[in-house]
Coordinates of C-alpha atoms in Angstrom, one line a residue:
M1 CA -109.2 25.1 -91.4
K2 CA -106.7 25.3 -88.6
K3 CA -103.0 25.8 -89.5
G4 CA -101.5 23.5 -87.0
R5 CA -98.1 21.9 -86.2
N6 CA -97.8 20.2 -89.6
Y7 CA -98.4 23.4 -91.4
I8 CA -95.6 25.1 -89.5
L9 CA -93.3 22.1 -90.3
H10 CA -94.2 22.5 -93.9
L11 CA -93.4 26.2 -94.0
L12 CA -90.1 25.6 -92.1
S13 CA -89.1 22.9 -94.6
L14 CA -89.8 25.3 -97.5
L15 CA -87.8 28.1 -95.9
L16 CA -84.9 25.8 -95.0
C17 CA -84.7 24.0 -98.3
G18 CA -85.5 26.9 -100.7
S19 CA -87.5 24.2 -102.6
L20 CA -88.4 20.7 -101.8
L21 CA -86.2 19.4 -104.6
S22 CA -83.0 20.9 -103.0
C23 CA -83.5 19.4 -99.6
N24 CA -80.7 17.1 -98.6
Q25 CA -81.5 13.5 -98.0
T26 CA -80.8 13.2 -94.3
S27 CA -84.3 13.5 -92.9
T28 CA -85.7 10.5 -90.9
T29 CA -88.8 8.7 -91.9
T30 CA -90.6 10.2 -88.9
E31 CA -89.8 13.7 -90.0
T32 CA -90.9 12.9 -93.5
T33 CA -94.2 11.6 -92.3
E34 CA -94.8 14.7 -90.1
A35 CA -94.1 17.1 -93.0
A36 CA -96.4 15.1 -95.3
T37 CA -99.6 15.3 -93.2
T38 CA -100.3 19.0 -93.9
T39 CA -104.0 19.7 -93.6
A40 CA -105.6 20.0 -97.1
G41 CA -106.4 23.5 -98.2
A42 CA -104.6 25.1 -95.2
E43 CA -102.4 27.3 -97.3
K44 CA -101.9 28.5 -100.9
L45 CA -99.1 26.6 -102.4
S46 CA -97.3 27.1 -105.7
D47 CA -97.8 24.5 -108.4
D48 CA -94.4 22.9 -107.7
E49 CA -95.1 22.9 -103.9
L50 CA -98.5 21.3 -104.4
L51 CA -97.2 18.7 -106.8
T52 CA -94.4 17.8 -104.3
L53 CA -96.9 17.6 -101.4
V54 CA -99.2 15.3 -103.4
Q55 CA -96.3 13.1 -104.3
R56 CA -95.0 13.1 -100.8
N57 CA -98.2 12.1 -99.1
T58 CA -99.1 9.5 -101.8
F59 CA -95.5 8.0 -101.6
Q60 CA -96.3 7.3 -97.9
Y61 CA -98.8 4.6 -99.0
F62 CA -95.8 2.6 -100.2
W63 CA -93.5 3.6 -97.4
D64 CA -95.2 3.9 -94.0
G65 CA -98.2 2.0 -95.4
A66 CA -96.3 -0.9 -96.9
E67 CA -97.0 -4.5 -95.8
P68 CA -94.3 -5.0 -93.0
T69 CA -93.0 -8.5 -93.8
S70 CA -92.3 -7.8 -97.5
G71 CA -92.0 -4.0 -97.7
L72 CA -94.3 -4.3 -100.8
A73 CA -97.6 -2.6 -101.6
R74 CA -100.8 -3.6 -99.8
E75 CA -103.8 -4.1 -102.0
R76 CA -105.8 -1.6 -100.0
I77 CA -105.7 0.6 -96.9
H78 CA -109.0 1.6 -95.3
M79 CA -108.6 4.4 -92.8
D80 CA -111.8 3.2 -91.1
G81 CA -110.1 -0.1 -90.3
E82 CA -112.9 -2.1 -92.0
Y83 CA -111.7 -5.0 -94.1
P84 CA -114.7 -7.3 -94.9
Q85 CA -112.4 -9.8 -96.7
N86 CA -109.8 -9.8 -93.9
D87 CA -107.2 -8.7 -96.5
Q88 CA -105.4 -5.9 -94.7
N89 CA -102.0 -7.5 -95.3
V90 CA -102.6 -8.9 -98.8
I91 CA -99.9 -7.8 -101.3
T92 CA -100.8 -6.8 -104.8
T93 CA -98.2 -7.6 -107.4
G94 CA -98.9 -4.8 -109.9
A95 CA -99.1 -2.0 -107.4
S96 CA -95.9 -3.3 -105.9
G97 CA -94.2 -2.6 -109.2
F98 CA -95.6 0.9 -109.1
G99 CA -94.5 1.2 -105.4
V100 CA -90.8 0.3 -106.1
M101 CA -90.8 3.1 -108.7
A102 CA -92.4 5.5 -106.1
I103 CA -89.5 4.7 -103.8
L104 CA -87.1 6.0 -106.5
V105 CA -89.1 9.2 -106.6
G106 CA -88.9 9.4 -102.8
I107 CA -85.1 9.2 -103.0
E108 CA -84.9 11.8 -105.7
R109 CA -87.3 14.2 -104.0
G110 CA -85.6 13.8 -100.6
F111 CA -88.5 12.2 -98.8
I112 CA -86.1 9.4 -97.8
T113 CA -82.4 8.8 -98.1
R114 CA -80.8 6.7 -100.8
Q115 CA -79.7 4.2 -98.2
Q116 CA -83.2 3.9 -96.7
G117 CA -84.6 3.3 -100.2
L118 CA -81.9 0.7 -101.0
E119 CA -82.6 -1.2 -97.8
R120 CA -86.4 -1.3 -98.4
L121 CA -85.8 -2.5 -102.0
Q122 CA -83.4 -5.2 -100.9
K123 CA -86.0 -6.5 -98.5
A124 CA -88.7 -6.5 -101.2
V125 CA -86.5 -8.2 -103.8
D126 CA -85.4 -10.9 -101.4
Y127 CA -89.0 -11.5 -100.5
L128 CA -90.0 -11.8 -104.2
G129 CA -87.3 -14.3 -104.8
K130 CA -88.8 -16.6 -102.2
A131 CA -92.5 -15.9 -102.9
D132 CA -94.8 -18.2 -105.0
R133 CA -94.1 -18.1 -108.7
F134 CA -95.7 -20.1 -111.6
H135 CA -93.4 -20.5 -114.6
G136 CA -91.7 -17.4 -113.3
A137 CA -94.8 -15.3 -113.0
W138 CA -96.1 -14.1 -109.6
P139 CA -99.8 -14.3 -108.7
H140 CA -102.1 -11.3 -108.6
W141 CA -102.3 -11.4 -104.8
M142 CA -100.0 -12.8 -102.2
Q143 CA -100.4 -13.3 -98.4
G144 CA -98.0 -10.7 -97.1
E145 CA -96.8 -12.7 -94.1
T146 CA -95.9 -15.8 -96.2
G147 CA -95.5 -14.9 -99.9
K148 CA -98.1 -17.6 -100.7
V149 CA -100.7 -17.1 -103.4
K150 CA -104.1 -15.7 -102.3
P151 CA -106.5 -16.7 -105.1
F152 CA -108.0 -13.7 -107.0
G153 CA -110.8 -16.0 -108.0
K154 CA -111.5 -19.7 -107.9
K155 CA -109.4 -20.6 -111.0
D156 CA -107.1 -17.6 -110.7
D157 CA -104.8 -19.2 -108.2
G158 CA -101.5 -19.2 -110.1
G159 CA -99.4 -17.0 -112.3
D160 CA -100.8 -13.6 -113.5
L161 CA -98.6 -12.4 -116.4
V162 CA -100.1 -8.9 -116.6
E163 CA -99.6 -8.1 -113.0
S164 CA -96.1 -9.6 -113.2
A165 CA -95.4 -7.3 -116.1
F166 CA -96.3 -4.3 -114.1
L167 CA -94.0 -5.6 -111.3
V168 CA -91.1 -6.3 -113.7
Q169 CA -91.5 -2.8 -115.3
G170 CA -90.8 -1.4 -111.8
L171 CA -88.0 -3.8 -111.0
L172 CA -86.1 -3.0 -114.2
T173 CA -86.4 0.7 -113.5
V174 CA -84.9 0.1 -110.1
R175 CA -82.2 -2.0 -111.6
Q176 CA -81.2 0.8 -114.0
Y177 CA -81.2 3.3 -111.1
F178 CA -78.7 1.3 -109.0
A179 CA -76.8 -0.6 -111.7
D180 CA -73.6 1.6 -111.5
G181 CA -73.7 2.2 -107.8
N182 CA -71.7 0.9 -104.9
E183 CA -71.3 -2.8 -104.1
Q184 CA -74.6 -3.1 -102.2
E185 CA -76.5 -1.4 -105.1
K186 CA -74.9 -3.5 -107.8
A187 CA -75.8 -6.6 -105.8
L188 CA -79.5 -5.4 -105.7
A189 CA -79.3 -4.9 -109.5
A190 CA -78.0 -8.4 -109.9
S191 CA -80.8 -9.9 -107.8
I192 CA -83.4 -8.1 -109.9
N193 CA -81.8 -9.4 -113.0
K194 CA -82.2 -12.9 -111.7
L195 CA -85.9 -12.4 -111.1
W196 CA -86.4 -10.8 -114.6
E197 CA -84.6 -13.7 -116.3
G198 CA -86.8 -16.2 -114.5
V199 CA -90.1 -15.0 -116.0
E200 CA -91.2 -17.6 -118.7
W201 CA -93.0 -15.2 -121.0
N202 CA -92.9 -17.5 -124.0
W203 CA -94.5 -20.4 -122.0
Y204 CA -97.6 -18.2 -121.4
R205 CA -98.3 -18.4 -125.2
N206 CA -99.9 -21.8 -124.6
G207 CA -98.8 -22.8 -128.0
T208 CA -100.4 -19.9 -129.8
N209 CA -99.4 -16.5 -131.2
A210 CA -100.8 -14.6 -128.3
L211 CA -100.1 -14.3 -124.6
Y212 CA -102.4 -15.6 -121.9
W213 CA -103.1 -13.7 -118.8
H214 CA -103.3 -16.6 -116.3
W215 CA -102.0 -20.1 -115.6
S216 CA -103.0 -22.2 -112.6
P217 CA -101.3 -25.3 -111.2
N218 CA -104.8 -26.6 -110.4
Y219 CA -106.8 -25.5 -113.4
A220 CA -104.1 -25.1 -116.0
W221 CA -105.4 -22.8 -118.8
E222 CA -109.1 -22.9 -117.8
M223 CA -109.2 -19.2 -117.3
N224 CA -108.6 -19.1 -121.1
F225 CA -107.9 -15.4 -121.3
Q226 CA -105.9 -14.4 -124.3
V227 CA -104.7 -10.8 -124.1
R228 CA -105.6 -9.2 -127.4
G229 CA -106.6 -5.7 -128.4
Y230 CA -106.0 -2.4 -126.6
D231 CA -106.3 -2.0 -122.9
E232 CA -103.7 -1.7 -120.1
C233 CA -101.5 -4.6 -121.1
L234 CA -99.1 -3.3 -123.8
I235 CA -96.1 -3.5 -121.4
M236 CA -96.6 -7.2 -121.1
Y237 CA -95.9 -7.8 -124.8
I238 CA -93.0 -5.4 -124.8
L239 CA -91.3 -7.1 -121.9
A240 CA -92.0 -10.5 -123.4
A241 CA -90.3 -9.4 -126.6
S242 CA -87.4 -7.9 -124.5
S243 CA -86.7 -11.0 -122.3
P244 CA -83.1 -12.2 -122.7
T245 CA -84.1 -15.7 -121.6
H246 CA -87.7 -16.4 -122.6
S247 CA -88.5 -14.1 -125.4
I248 CA -91.5 -14.1 -127.8
P249 CA -91.1 -13.6 -131.6
A250 CA -92.6 -10.4 -133.1
E251 CA -95.5 -12.2 -134.7
V252 CA -97.0 -12.9 -131.2
Y253 CA -97.3 -9.1 -130.8
H254 CA -98.6 -8.4 -134.2
E255 CA -101.0 -11.4 -134.5
G256 CA -102.0 -11.5 -130.8
W257 CA -102.0 -8.1 -129.2
A258 CA -102.6 -6.2 -132.5
R259 CA -105.1 -8.7 -133.8
S260 CA -103.3 -8.8 -137.2
G261 CA -104.0 -5.1 -137.6
G262 CA -107.5 -5.3 -136.2
I263 CA -106.5 -3.1 -133.3
K264 CA -106.5 -0.1 -135.6
A265 CA -109.4 2.4 -135.3
D266 CA -110.2 5.8 -136.7
V267 CA -112.7 7.5 -134.4
Q268 CA -112.9 11.0 -133.0
P269 CA -115.0 11.3 -129.9
Y270 CA -115.4 14.9 -129.0
G271 CA -113.0 15.7 -131.9
H272 CA -110.0 13.8 -130.4
K273 CA -108.6 11.2 -132.8
I274 CA -108.3 7.8 -131.3
E275 CA -106.2 5.4 -133.4
L276 CA -106.7 2.2 -131.4
K277 CA -109.9 0.1 -130.7
H278 CA -110.4 0.1 -127.0
N279 CA -111.7 -3.3 -125.8
G280 CA -115.4 -3.0 -124.9
A281 CA -115.7 0.7 -125.8
E282 CA -116.4 0.7 -129.5
G283 CA -116.3 4.2 -130.9
S284 CA -115.1 5.6 -127.5
V285 CA -112.4 5.0 -125.0
G286 CA -111.9 2.8 -121.9
P287 CA -110.9 3.8 -118.4
L288 CA -107.9 6.1 -118.0
F289 CA -105.6 3.6 -116.3
W290 CA -105.1 2.2 -119.8
S291 CA -102.9 5.2 -120.5
H292 CA -101.1 4.9 -117.2
Y293 CA -100.1 1.4 -116.2
S294 CA -98.0 0.5 -119.2
Y295 CA -96.5 3.9 -119.5
L296 CA -95.0 4.3 -116.0
G297 CA -91.7 3.2 -117.4
L298 CA -92.4 3.0 -121.2
D299 CA -91.9 6.5 -122.5
P300 CA -94.8 7.4 -124.8
R301 CA -93.1 10.6 -126.0
G302 CA -92.4 10.1 -129.7
L303 CA -93.2 6.4 -129.3
K304 CA -94.8 5.0 -132.5
D305 CA -95.3 1.7 -134.3
R306 CA -97.4 0.8 -137.3
Y307 CA -100.6 1.1 -135.2
A308 CA -100.4 4.4 -133.3
D309 CA -98.6 7.4 -132.1
Y310 CA -98.8 6.6 -128.4
W311 CA -98.2 10.1 -127.1
Q312 CA -101.0 11.5 -129.2
H313 CA -103.2 8.5 -128.4
N314 CA -102.7 8.8 -124.6
R315 CA -103.2 12.6 -124.6
N316 CA -106.4 12.3 -126.7
H317 CA -107.6 9.5 -124.5
T318 CA -107.3 11.9 -121.6
L319 CA -109.0 14.8 -123.4
V320 CA -111.9 12.6 -124.3
H321 CA -112.5 12.0 -120.6
R322 CA -112.3 15.7 -119.9
S323 CA -114.6 16.6 -122.7
Y324 CA -117.1 14.0 -121.5
A325 CA -117.1 15.5 -118.0
L326 CA -117.6 19.0 -119.5
E327 CA -120.6 17.7 -121.4
N328 CA -121.8 15.7 -118.4
P329 CA -124.7 14.0 -120.2
K330 CA -126.1 12.4 -117.0
N331 CA -126.0 15.7 -115.1
Y332 CA -124.0 14.4 -112.2
K333 CA -123.0 17.0 -109.5
G334 CA -119.5 18.4 -109.5
Y335 CA -118.3 17.5 -113.0
G336 CA -116.5 20.1 -115.0
E337 CA -113.0 21.5 -115.9
H338 CA -112.0 21.1 -112.3
A339 CA -113.4 17.6 -111.8
W340 CA -113.0 15.0 -114.5
G341 CA -111.4 11.6 -115.1
F342 CA -112.8 8.1 -114.9
T343 CA -111.0 4.8 -114.2
S344 CA -111.3 1.6 -112.3
S345 CA -111.8 2.4 -108.6
Y346 CA -114.2 2.1 -105.7
S347 CA -117.8 3.3 -106.2
P348 CA -121.0 3.3 -104.1
K349 CA -121.8 0.1 -105.8
G350 CA -118.4 -1.6 -105.2
Y351 CA -115.4 -1.7 -107.4
A352 CA -116.2 -0.5 -110.9
G353 CA -114.5 0.2 -114.2
H354 CA -115.5 3.9 -114.7
S355 CA -115.3 5.4 -118.2
P356 CA -117.4 7.5 -120.5
K357 CA -119.2 4.2 -121.4
N358 CA -119.7 3.4 -117.7
D359 CA -120.3 6.6 -115.8
L360 CA -121.7 6.1 -112.3
G361 CA -121.2 9.7 -111.1
V362 CA -117.8 8.8 -109.5
I363 CA -114.6 10.8 -109.9
S364 CA -111.4 8.9 -109.2
P365 CA -108.6 11.4 -108.5
T366 CA -105.9 9.0 -109.9
A367 CA -107.4 9.4 -113.4
A368 CA -106.6 13.1 -113.9
L369 CA -103.6 13.2 -111.6
S370 CA -101.8 10.3 -113.3
S371 CA -102.5 12.0 -116.7
F372 CA -100.4 14.9 -115.6
P373 CA -97.7 14.4 -118.3
Y374 CA -100.4 14.4 -121.1
T375 CA -102.4 17.3 -119.8
P376 CA -100.4 19.3 -117.2
K377 CA -102.5 22.4 -117.2
E378 CA -105.8 20.6 -117.1
S379 CA -104.7 18.0 -114.5
M380 CA -103.3 20.8 -112.3
Q381 CA -106.8 22.4 -112.3
V382 CA -108.1 19.1 -110.8
I383 CA -105.4 18.8 -108.2
R384 CA -106.1 22.4 -107.0
H385 CA -109.8 21.8 -106.8
L386 CA -109.4 18.6 -104.9
Y387 CA -106.9 20.0 -102.4
E388 CA -108.2 23.6 -102.0
N389 CA -112.0 23.2 -102.4
L390 CA -112.9 19.6 -101.4
G391 CA -110.0 19.4 -98.9
D392 CA -110.3 16.9 -96.1
K393 CA -113.3 15.3 -97.8
V394 CA -110.9 13.8 -100.3
W395 CA -107.5 14.2 -98.8
G396 CA -105.8 12.2 -96.1
E397 CA -102.6 10.6 -94.8
Y398 CA -101.7 8.9 -98.1
G399 CA -102.9 11.6 -100.4
F400 CA -106.2 11.8 -102.2
Y401 CA -108.7 9.0 -101.4
D402 CA -109.5 6.5 -104.1
A403 CA -112.8 8.0 -105.3
Y404 CA -115.8 10.2 -104.4
S405 CA -119.2 11.1 -105.7
E406 CA -120.7 14.5 -105.0
T407 CA -124.0 13.3 -106.4
E408 CA -124.2 10.5 -103.8
D409 CA -122.5 12.6 -101.1
W410 CA -120.1 9.7 -100.9
Y411 CA -116.5 10.3 -99.6
P412 CA -115.0 7.0 -98.4
Q413 CA -111.6 7.3 -96.6
R414 CA -110.1 4.4 -98.5
Y415 CA -107.2 3.8 -100.7
L416 CA -106.2 1.2 -103.4
G417 CA -102.5 0.6 -104.1
I418 CA -103.1 0.2 -107.9
D419 CA -104.5 3.7 -108.0
Q420 CA -102.1 5.5 -105.7
G421 CA -98.9 4.3 -107.4
P422 CA -99.4 5.9 -110.8
I423 CA -100.0 9.3 -109.1
V424 CA -96.5 9.4 -107.7
V425 CA -94.8 8.0 -110.8
M426 CA -96.7 9.9 -113.5
I427 CA -96.5 13.2 -111.8
E428 CA -92.7 12.6 -111.6
N429 CA -92.5 11.7 -115.3
G430 CA -94.3 14.9 -116.1
R431 CA -91.9 16.9 -114.0
S432 CA -88.6 15.3 -114.7
G433 CA -89.0 12.2 -116.9
L434 CA -87.1 10.2 -114.2
L435 CA -88.8 6.8 -114.5
W436 CA -89.2 7.0 -118.3
D437 CA -85.5 7.8 -118.7
L438 CA -84.5 4.9 -116.4
F439 CA -86.7 2.2 -117.9
M440 CA -85.9 3.2 -121.5
S441 CA -82.2 2.9 -120.8
A442 CA -82.5 -0.9 -120.3
P443 CA -80.7 -2.5 -123.2
E444 CA -83.1 -5.4 -123.3
V445 CA -86.1 -3.0 -123.6
Q446 CA -84.3 -1.2 -126.4
Q447 CA -83.9 -4.4 -128.3
G448 CA -87.4 -5.6 -127.7
L449 CA -88.9 -2.3 -129.0
K450 CA -86.8 -2.6 -132.1
K451 CA -87.9 -6.2 -132.6
L452 CA -91.5 -5.1 -132.5
G453 CA -91.0 -2.3 -135.0
F454 CA -91.3 0.7 -132.5
E455 CA -89.8 4.1 -133.1
S456 CA -88.7 6.3 -130.2
P457 CA -86.2 9.1 -129.6
K458 CA -84.9 6.9 -126.8
L459 CA -83.8 4.1 -129.1
K460 CA -80.1 4.2 -129.8

């Protein structure tokens, strides 16, 4: 591959900065973008350099690629310009929570200045305060230009408490980052606090000892989706218990989420102990995003309750996926120690929830990359393979594309916000613990975890 202008810029940046971490934060957005578009596989980078490059490009999804009116995360970006549902400017609530955390990474890594990050976050928070909310919860999708709900399905046209939890996790992390800053920064923290206090978590119980995913002003509780048993939604129960204004009692967690103890499991796929029953994956594990979304801020290191050791659980969840790819029972092309990890993403058959129980021959880069804290060596092997061997087939302006299949010779140049966000955030957590440290410092979160019976080295 040719080593063009961007490669030269990249080398110059390394020479000038010594390391990308020590760069000062005076570069413009244009300079940041130019340095980020290095051609994949053009040079041999150290692990630290490659991790920073992956974070930098992927961060751009939430910076240059953000929906312009709100500054929040687009649901999808298709480099081919094709949007069959005419949804180029649709905002996704959950990925927006991941995106505001990615902006903090951008500040700390010197991709943008602190002031640039602050101004973008002020814009986003102001927008969220005016957008549609339903008993405090935002919808899954919003029309970017207006902040009005875009139905996710016929009856899913109101509040989405799970997506709102992912958003609030990010907002609280931002609040903690700016809480002791200058006057502007403290004002942002106060605005976030107002949004957080407005979410009516306890109302979404619908009179039961469980939380419901949806409520609609037109269909009320007709979606009828109680959130129970293990999947990606742990953070929703923790935030609901932590709320200073609309908190749930501990029994809602233990009877609802934990199914009165029925969440416990004792299985060992490929010799890796799994302590929790994964919904719809009896005896095995679900897609890997279940070990990512709730843990972007919630620190799993040493986190335990009566049901599981969450660090060990998430690491083993990841290792099961890797072991499955090594076994490769369906003999798909390209699987192995350099290519593993299954999660919800695009596929040749449309959007699909990939896992060892539902393997369509598709590798989703976010799966192994966002597991970097759990399996740093093994995830690094995947990053190198994708960047150095597959190169431009899977690498573009906003980092690695959403998914690919060597078996199908399928390499779409398309991104999903919900998959890009965890890459930036979880790589950073593996490198510095930044987002974990910030979120866990929130006093309400500390109190909520204690209320539910959690142990953690972060609890004071």
